[in-house]
Amino acid sequence: MLVLVVIFGVEAFYLSPQYPDYPEPQPAYNSSEYEEWEQEWMEAYAAYQQEAAIHDKNVFFIVLPLGAVFAVVGTFIRRRLDIFGAGLILGGIGTMIAAITPYDLDNILRFAGIAATLAVLVFVGYKVFFSLRRS
C-alpha cells in the first residue's frame, strides 16, 4: 500500500503531460494538406515526448529518495515496532523499484537508481541481520 500511496500521491499533485490529440479532420493521404497535417502532429508529439521525459525524470528524483527514506526509517523503527518497521522497509524498497522501472529513463539515471537501491538493501540487510545476531 505504501508504494501505491507514493506513486498515486505524486501523480495526483504532479500531473503527467497530456498526450496530444490528432488534429481533425485528417486530410486525404499523400496530399499536400496531409503532409502539413502530419508535420503538425509530429511537432506536437515531439513536444509531448520532451515534456514526458522531464516529468519522468522529476518523478524519479522525487520517488527514489522517498523510498530510501522509508526503508532506512523502517530499519530503525523495526527495533521498537517490528511489523511496522518491516512494512516500511518493504514499502521503501518497493517504492524505489517503482521509481526505476516504469519510466523512460536515461540509462545513467537507471543505473544510479539501481545502485542506490542496492546500497539501501545492503544497509538494511546489515542492520537487520546484525541486530538479529546480537539478540
Tab-separated table of C-alpha atoms in Angstrom:
chain	number	residue	atom	x	y	z
A	1	MET	CA	0.000	0.000	0.000
A	2	LEU	CA	2.887	2.362	0.697
A	3	VAL	CA	4.092	2.063	-2.893
A	4	LEU	CA	0.618	2.902	-4.199
A	5	VAL	CA	0.262	5.861	-1.844
A	6	VAL	CA	3.559	7.316	-3.023
A	7	ILE	CA	3.018	6.712	-6.751
A	8	PHE	CA	-0.587	7.919	-6.842
A	9	GLY	CA	0.215	10.781	-4.480
A	10	VAL	CA	2.906	12.031	-6.830
A	11	GLU	CA	0.595	11.598	-9.824
A	12	ALA	CA	-2.181	13.484	-8.012
A	13	PHE	CA	-0.054	16.544	-7.277
A	14	TYR	CA	2.365	16.434	-10.216
A	15	LEU	CA	0.267	15.699	-13.275
A	16	SER	CA	1.639	13.918	-16.315
A	17	PRO	CA	1.669	15.819	-19.597
A	18	GLN	CA	-1.363	15.233	-21.791
A	19	TYR	CA	-0.959	13.064	-24.867
A	20	PRO	CA	-1.633	15.244	-27.915
A	21	ASP	CA	-4.872	14.832	-29.835
A	22	TYR	CA	-4.860	14.184	-33.544
A	23	PRO	CA	-5.674	17.340	-35.450
A	24	GLU	CA	-9.101	16.902	-37.063
A	25	PRO	CA	-10.119	16.266	-39.750
A	26	GLN	CA	-7.469	14.110	-41.327
A	27	PRO	CA	-6.861	15.087	-44.976
A	28	ALA	CA	-6.501	12.634	-47.842
A	29	TYR	CA	-3.326	10.556	-47.776
A	30	ASN	CA	-0.383	11.771	-49.954
A	31	SER	CA	-1.863	15.224	-50.425
A	32	SER	CA	-0.031	18.435	-49.561
A	33	GLU	CA	-2.533	19.030	-46.742
A	34	TYR	CA	-1.735	15.586	-45.365
A	35	GLU	CA	1.984	16.417	-45.211
A	36	GLU	CA	1.214	19.628	-43.306
A	37	TRP	CA	-1.162	17.730	-41.012
A	38	GLU	CA	1.447	15.043	-40.391
A	39	GLN	CA	4.137	17.670	-39.687
A	40	GLU	CA	1.835	19.402	-37.203
A	41	TRP	CA	1.152	16.078	-35.482
A	42	MET	CA	4.852	15.148	-35.335
A	43	GLU	CA	5.731	18.526	-33.774
A	44	ALA	CA	3.007	18.123	-31.157
A	45	TYR	CA	4.152	14.566	-30.415
A	46	ALA	CA	7.829	15.621	-30.129
A	47	ALA	CA	6.836	18.358	-27.656
A	48	TYR	CA	4.848	15.778	-25.670
A	49	GLN	CA	7.821	13.397	-25.578
A	50	GLN	CA	10.079	16.172	-24.252
A	51	GLU	CA	7.594	17.088	-21.533
A	52	ALA	CA	7.079	13.422	-20.631
A	53	ALA	CA	10.841	12.827	-20.333
A	54	ILE	CA	11.189	15.815	-17.991
A	55	HIS	CA	8.179	14.629	-15.973
A	56	ASP	CA	9.550	11.092	-15.680
A	57	LYS	CA	12.962	12.354	-14.567
A	58	ASN	CA	11.372	14.591	-11.921
A	59	VAL	CA	9.193	11.731	-10.642
A	60	PHE	CA	12.325	9.583	-10.404
A	61	PHE	CA	14.064	12.244	-8.287
A	62	ILE	CA	11.023	12.516	-6.002
A	63	VAL	CA	10.132	8.840	-5.554
A	64	LEU	CA	13.567	7.188	-5.299
A	65	PRO	CA	14.800	9.242	-2.306
A	66	LEU	CA	11.396	8.916	-0.655
A	67	GLY	CA	11.645	5.136	-0.918
A	68	ALA	CA	15.152	5.221	0.527
A	69	VAL	CA	13.955	7.307	3.464
A	70	PHE	CA	11.103	4.870	4.143
A	71	ALA	CA	13.456	1.863	4.076
A	72	VAL	CA	16.046	3.481	6.366
A	73	VAL	CA	13.419	4.764	8.808
A	74	GLY	CA	11.849	1.299	8.822
A	75	THR	CA	15.222	-0.153	9.760
A	76	PHE	CA	15.440	1.995	12.873
A	77	ILE	CA	11.751	1.684	13.803
A	78	ARG	CA	11.950	-2.099	13.472
A	79	ARG	CA	13.615	-2.377	16.888
A	80	ARG	CA	10.560	-0.994	18.660
A	81	LEU	CA	7.679	-1.758	16.308
A	82	ASP	CA	8.706	-4.892	14.465
A	83	ILE	CA	5.858	-5.253	11.974
A	84	PHE	CA	5.668	-1.552	11.090
A	85	GLY	CA	9.399	-1.389	10.542
A	86	ALA	CA	9.314	-4.400	8.244
A	87	GLY	CA	6.406	-2.854	6.344
A	88	LEU	CA	8.298	0.406	5.895
A	89	ILE	CA	11.401	-1.459	4.738
A	90	LEU	CA	9.493	-3.467	2.144
A	91	GLY	CA	7.407	-0.476	1.097
A	92	GLY	CA	10.519	1.657	0.737
A	93	ILE	CA	12.290	-0.929	-1.401
A	94	GLY	CA	9.147	-1.383	-3.494
A	95	THR	CA	8.881	2.376	-3.920
A	96	MET	CA	12.487	2.557	-5.082
A	97	ILE	CA	11.852	-0.230	-7.595
A	98	ALA	CA	8.737	1.570	-8.812
A	99	ALA	CA	10.843	4.705	-9.366
A	100	ILE	CA	13.301	2.804	-11.542
A	101	THR	CA	11.173	0.529	-13.696
A	102	PRO	CA	8.233	2.115	-15.459
A	103	TYR	CA	9.718	5.381	-16.597
A	104	ASP	CA	11.562	6.015	-19.832
A	105	LEU	CA	14.745	6.974	-18.031
A	106	ASP	CA	18.198	7.652	-19.296
A	107	ASN	CA	20.399	4.589	-18.740
A	108	ILE	CA	22.734	6.554	-16.475
A	109	LEU	CA	19.825	7.526	-14.204
A	110	ARG	CA	18.515	3.970	-14.234
A	111	PHE	CA	21.968	2.685	-13.242
A	112	ALA	CA	22.259	5.275	-10.465
A	113	GLY	CA	18.809	4.284	-9.182
A	114	ILE	CA	19.680	0.591	-9.181
A	115	ALA	CA	22.975	1.307	-7.407
A	116	ALA	CA	21.182	3.428	-4.785
A	117	THR	CA	18.601	0.679	-4.275
A	118	LEU	CA	21.369	-1.874	-3.851
A	119	ALA	CA	23.133	0.367	-1.328
A	120	VAL	CA	19.921	0.731	0.689
A	121	LEU	CA	19.344	-3.033	0.538
A	122	VAL	CA	22.865	-3.715	1.806
A	123	PHE	CA	22.449	-1.166	4.601
A	124	VAL	CA	19.059	-2.508	5.647
A	125	GLY	CA	20.233	-6.112	5.443
A	126	TYR	CA	23.305	-5.368	7.526
A	127	LYS	CA	21.305	-3.513	10.187
A	128	VAL	CA	18.530	-6.105	10.368
A	129	PHE	CA	20.721	-9.202	10.393
A	130	PHE	CA	23.321	-7.631	12.668
A	131	SER	CA	20.581	-6.827	15.181
A	132	LEU	CA	19.288	-10.421	14.944
A	133	ARG	CA	22.761	-11.770	15.618
A	134	ARG	CA	23.122	-9.654	18.758
A	135	SER	CA	19.857	-10.811	20.310
